[in-house]
Coordinates of C-alpha atoms in Angstrom, one line a residue:
M1 CA 57.2 -27.5 -33.5
L2 CA 59.0 -30.7 -34.2
L3 CA 62.7 -28.8 -34.2
E4 CA 61.7 -27.4 -31.2
G5 CA 62.2 -30.9 -29.2
I6 CA 64.4 -32.0 -31.5
E7 CA 67.3 -29.1 -30.3
T8 CA 65.3 -29.9 -26.4
L9 CA 66.8 -33.6 -26.3
L10 CA 69.9 -32.8 -27.3
V11 CA 69.9 -29.8 -24.8
L12 CA 68.9 -33.2 -21.9
A13 CA 71.3 -35.6 -23.6
E14 CA 74.0 -32.7 -22.0
E15 CA 72.7 -32.0 -19.0
G16 CA 70.8 -34.3 -17.9
T17 CA 68.1 -32.7 -16.0
M18 CA 64.6 -31.1 -16.8
S19 CA 65.9 -28.4 -14.7
R20 CA 69.3 -27.1 -16.3
T21 CA 68.1 -28.0 -19.7
G22 CA 65.7 -25.8 -18.9
S23 CA 68.4 -23.1 -17.8
R24 CA 70.5 -23.0 -21.3
L25 CA 67.3 -22.8 -23.7
Y26 CA 66.2 -20.4 -21.4
I27 CA 62.2 -22.4 -20.5
S28 CA 61.0 -23.7 -17.9
Q29 CA 61.1 -27.4 -16.7
S30 CA 57.3 -27.8 -17.3
A31 CA 58.1 -26.3 -20.7
V32 CA 61.1 -28.8 -21.9
S33 CA 59.2 -31.6 -19.9
K34 CA 55.8 -31.1 -22.3
R35 CA 58.8 -30.4 -25.5
I36 CA 59.5 -33.5 -24.5
A37 CA 55.9 -35.3 -24.5
K38 CA 54.9 -34.0 -27.6
L39 CA 58.1 -35.1 -29.9
E40 CA 57.3 -38.7 -28.3
A41 CA 53.9 -38.2 -29.2
T42 CA 54.8 -37.3 -32.7
L43 CA 57.5 -39.8 -33.0
G44 CA 55.6 -42.4 -31.4
T45 CA 58.2 -43.8 -29.2
K46 CA 59.2 -43.2 -25.8
L47 CA 62.7 -41.1 -26.1
I48 CA 63.2 -40.5 -21.7
I49 CA 62.7 -42.4 -18.3
P50 CA 63.2 -40.6 -15.4
A51 CA 66.3 -42.1 -13.0
G52 CA 66.4 -40.3 -10.0
R53 CA 67.0 -36.9 -10.2
L54 CA 68.5 -37.4 -13.8
I55 CA 66.7 -38.5 -17.0
K56 CA 68.3 -41.7 -18.8
L57 CA 67.3 -41.8 -22.9
T58 CA 66.2 -44.7 -23.8
P59 CA 67.5 -46.7 -27.1
D60 CA 65.3 -44.4 -29.4
A61 CA 65.9 -41.4 -27.9
H62 CA 69.9 -42.6 -28.5
A63 CA 69.3 -43.8 -32.2
L64 CA 67.4 -40.5 -32.5
I65 CA 70.4 -38.7 -31.7
N66 CA 72.7 -39.9 -33.6
N67 CA 70.6 -39.9 -36.2
V68 CA 69.1 -36.2 -36.3
G69 CA 72.1 -34.5 -34.1
P70 CA 74.5 -33.6 -36.9
S71 CA 72.0 -32.8 -39.9
F72 CA 70.6 -30.8 -37.2
N73 CA 73.0 -28.5 -36.4
E74 CA 73.7 -28.0 -39.8
I75 CA 70.6 -26.8 -40.4
R76 CA 71.0 -24.4 -37.3
G77 CA 74.0 -23.0 -38.5
L78 CA 72.6 -22.4 -42.3
I79 CA 69.9 -20.6 -40.3
F80 CA 73.1 -18.4 -38.3
E81 CA 74.2 -17.4 -41.5
H82 CA 70.5 -16.0 -42.5
Q83 CA 70.6 -13.9 -39.9
N84 CA 71.7 -10.0 -39.7
L85 CA 74.5 -8.8 -37.6
D86 CA 74.4 -5.3 -36.7
D87 CA 76.7 -3.1 -35.0
Q88 CA 74.9 -3.9 -31.8
S89 CA 74.5 -7.7 -32.3
I90 CA 76.9 -10.4 -30.1
I91 CA 79.1 -11.9 -31.7
T92 CA 80.3 -15.5 -29.8
I93 CA 84.0 -16.3 -29.7
D94 CA 84.3 -20.2 -27.9
C95 CA 87.2 -20.7 -27.0
S96 CA 89.7 -23.1 -24.9
E97 CA 89.9 -21.8 -21.9
T98 CA 94.1 -22.1 -21.9
L99 CA 94.3 -19.5 -24.6
V100 CA 91.3 -17.1 -23.0
A101 CA 94.3 -17.2 -20.6
G102 CA 97.0 -17.1 -22.5
Y103 CA 96.8 -15.5 -25.7
L104 CA 93.7 -13.2 -26.1
S105 CA 92.7 -11.5 -22.7
Q106 CA 95.6 -8.5 -23.7
A107 CA 94.3 -8.2 -27.2
M108 CA 90.5 -7.9 -26.2
G109 CA 90.5 -5.9 -23.2
Q110 CA 91.9 -3.5 -26.2
Y111 CA 89.8 -4.7 -29.0
F112 CA 86.3 -3.7 -26.2
Q113 CA 87.2 -0.1 -26.4
H114 CA 85.6 -0.1 -30.1
D115 CA 83.4 -3.0 -29.7
K116 CA 81.3 -4.4 -26.4
Y117 CA 79.2 -6.4 -28.0
I118 CA 81.2 -9.7 -27.9
S119 CA 81.1 -12.3 -26.3
I120 CA 83.6 -14.7 -24.7
T121 CA 82.6 -18.7 -23.9
T122 CA 85.2 -21.5 -22.7
H123 CA 84.1 -25.0 -23.8
H124 CA 87.1 -28.3 -24.7
T125 CA 87.0 -28.5 -28.7
P126 CA 85.0 -31.2 -29.6
V127 CA 82.0 -28.7 -27.9
I128 CA 83.2 -26.0 -29.7
V129 CA 83.5 -27.5 -32.8
E130 CA 79.5 -28.5 -32.9
N131 CA 78.7 -24.9 -31.2
V132 CA 80.6 -23.5 -34.6
Q133 CA 78.7 -25.7 -36.6
S134 CA 75.2 -25.0 -35.3
G135 CA 75.9 -21.0 -35.2
K136 CA 76.2 -21.2 -31.1
A137 CA 79.1 -19.2 -32.0
S138 CA 80.1 -17.1 -34.9
I139 CA 84.1 -18.2 -33.7
G140 CA 85.9 -21.0 -32.3
F141 CA 89.2 -20.5 -30.7
C142 CA 90.7 -24.1 -30.8
A143 CA 93.6 -25.6 -28.9
G144 CA 94.1 -29.3 -29.9
H145 CA 93.3 -31.8 -33.3
L146 CA 90.3 -31.3 -35.3
P147 CA 88.2 -33.9 -36.6
A148 CA 88.3 -35.2 -39.9
Q149 CA 85.9 -34.2 -41.3
Y150 CA 83.9 -30.5 -40.9
S151 CA 82.0 -28.0 -42.7
F152 CA 83.9 -24.5 -41.5
I153 CA 87.2 -23.3 -42.1
A154 CA 89.7 -23.8 -40.3
Q155 CA 92.6 -21.6 -40.1
H156 CA 96.6 -23.0 -38.7
L157 CA 97.5 -20.5 -36.7
M158 CA 100.7 -22.1 -34.6
D159 CA 101.6 -25.7 -33.2
E160 CA 102.0 -24.7 -29.3
P161 CA 104.8 -27.2 -27.9
F162 CA 104.5 -28.6 -24.0
K163 CA 107.4 -29.0 -21.3
L164 CA 107.3 -31.0 -17.9
V165 CA 106.6 -29.1 -15.1
F166 CA 108.5 -29.8 -12.1
N167 CA 109.3 -28.3 -8.8
Q168 CA 112.8 -31.1 -8.7
P169 CA 115.2 -31.4 -11.6
L170 CA 114.4 -34.1 -14.3
T171 CA 117.9 -35.4 -16.5
T172 CA 116.2 -38.4 -17.7
L173 CA 112.4 -38.7 -19.3
P174 CA 110.4 -39.2 -16.3
K175 CA 108.3 -42.8 -16.2
A176 CA 105.0 -41.4 -14.9
I177 CA 103.5 -38.1 -15.7
L178 CA 100.1 -35.8 -15.7
V179 CA 98.6 -34.9 -18.7
N180 CA 95.5 -33.6 -19.7
D181 CA 92.3 -35.8 -20.3
L182 CA 93.4 -38.1 -22.9
K183 CA 89.7 -39.2 -23.7
N184 CA 89.8 -35.9 -25.3
P185 CA 89.8 -36.0 -29.0
A186 CA 91.9 -32.9 -29.2
N187 CA 94.2 -34.6 -27.1
I188 CA 93.9 -38.7 -28.4
S189 CA 96.8 -38.3 -30.6
Q190 CA 99.3 -38.1 -27.2
A191 CA 98.3 -41.3 -26.3
A192 CA 99.9 -43.2 -28.9
V193 CA 103.1 -40.5 -28.7
L194 CA 103.6 -41.7 -25.0
Q195 CA 102.2 -45.3 -25.3
K196 CA 105.4 -45.4 -27.8
L197 CA 108.1 -43.7 -25.6
G198 CA 106.4 -46.3 -22.6
I199 CA 105.4 -43.2 -20.2
I200 CA 102.4 -43.9 -17.8
P201 CA 99.7 -41.2 -18.0
L202 CA 99.7 -41.5 -13.7
M203 CA 96.5 -39.3 -13.8
E204 CA 94.5 -37.8 -16.3
M205 CA 93.7 -33.9 -15.5
D206 CA 90.4 -31.9 -17.0
S207 CA 92.6 -29.0 -16.3
Y208 CA 96.1 -27.9 -17.3
T209 CA 96.4 -24.9 -14.8
A210 CA 95.8 -28.2 -11.7
A211 CA 97.8 -30.4 -13.5
A212 CA 101.2 -27.9 -13.5
Q213 CA 100.3 -26.6 -9.9
L214 CA 100.4 -30.5 -8.7
G215 CA 103.5 -30.9 -11.1
L216 CA 104.9 -27.4 -8.9
A217 CA 103.6 -29.2 -6.1
G218 CA 106.1 -32.3 -6.0
V219 CA 103.1 -34.7 -7.3
A220 CA 104.4 -36.1 -10.7
P221 CA 105.8 -34.0 -14.2
A222 CA 102.9 -32.1 -15.2
L223 CA 102.8 -31.9 -19.3
V224 CA 102.2 -28.0 -19.7
P225 CA 101.3 -25.9 -22.8
D226 CA 103.3 -22.3 -23.0
S227 CA 99.8 -21.1 -23.2
I228 CA 99.8 -22.1 -19.2
I229 CA 103.4 -22.4 -18.3
K230 CA 102.9 -18.0 -19.6
T231 CA 100.0 -17.5 -17.0
L232 CA 100.8 -18.5 -15.1
K233 CA 104.1 -17.4 -15.3
I234 CA 106.2 -20.5 -13.9
E235 CA 109.7 -20.2 -13.8
E236 CA 111.8 -21.7 -16.6
K237 CA 113.7 -24.0 -13.8
F238 CA 110.9 -25.7 -13.4
C239 CA 110.5 -26.8 -17.0
F240 CA 112.6 -29.3 -18.8
Q241 CA 112.0 -29.9 -22.4
F242 CA 113.2 -33.3 -23.8
K243 CA 113.5 -34.1 -27.7
E244 CA 111.5 -37.0 -27.2
L245 CA 109.0 -35.1 -26.5
T246 CA 108.6 -32.8 -29.7
E247 CA 105.9 -34.2 -31.0
L248 CA 103.8 -33.8 -28.2
I249 CA 102.4 -30.2 -29.6
R250 CA 99.0 -29.4 -30.2
P251 CA 97.5 -27.3 -33.0
I252 CA 95.9 -24.1 -32.5
S253 CA 93.2 -22.4 -35.1
L254 CA 90.6 -20.3 -35.5
I255 CA 87.6 -21.5 -37.1
Y256 CA 84.6 -19.9 -38.7
R257 CA 81.9 -20.5 -41.6
Q258 CA 82.3 -19.0 -44.8
N259 CA 79.6 -16.9 -45.0
S260 CA 80.1 -15.6 -40.9
Y261 CA 84.0 -14.3 -42.4
K262 CA 82.2 -12.1 -45.0
L263 CA 80.4 -9.8 -42.5
T264 CA 83.1 -6.6 -42.0
R265 CA 82.5 -7.6 -37.9
V266 CA 83.5 -11.3 -37.7
K267 CA 85.9 -10.6 -40.3
N268 CA 87.9 -7.9 -38.2
L269 CA 87.7 -10.0 -34.9
V270 CA 88.6 -13.7 -37.0
D271 CA 91.7 -11.3 -38.4
T272 CA 92.7 -9.6 -34.9
I273 CA 93.4 -13.1 -33.4
A274 CA 95.2 -14.5 -36.1
D275 CA 97.7 -11.1 -35.8
L276 CA 98.3 -12.0 -32.5
F277 CA 100.3 -15.5 -34.3
T278 CA 102.0 -13.5 -37.1

């Protein structure tokens, strides 16, 4: 029951409301409240405070999450490794959205012909890392830099280059550009490069597709990876490269738990994705 309560608190911290937490855990809102109440009674401390429709975490809740969260995810991952994976068990691949669009979709169309028990989810890289560590996903397909320390296998596939997308000719490096969220740990290294070059991040988007479309509309040049240029079929005349921006690559990696790779279906899927880059 203690682990159940901690899991509920961790999801509540991400979702912010009892209803969304219940939906994610496939339980009722009242069941969420009961789990949190039992956890508070067990620990002897208040963990949540109502704040309108949202739930505010107490300092004790934040401390518990910081101290227990990583270990809880690792325990959950170890439990996942000991589960049997038969021919009809769902294998979850958690991916960066751009990689699904740019590299994975066509290959999966063919792969589904002989293995239909696969689920594809999309998140930003920090969430993908967490989901692989916790066993929520068997495989992660990530774009961007991984954390310095991790407890899984990381298979580097390639370094994807970026181009500037704009509807007008660019003969010199622009002073301001559209970028993706630089607060995302997977992208944070870009901020130092842009600062060194004296380029201002004019807007930070949550989607490379949105940035590319704004660039094509003439708002400002947009920093866009090759996979999005390929997916959107952006004409070459709207894509510009500068040698000063060659540092702005993003690593593309497959991540998975070591014991998961020993399972034939997981290994076949990992190898199929890796073969797209050979």
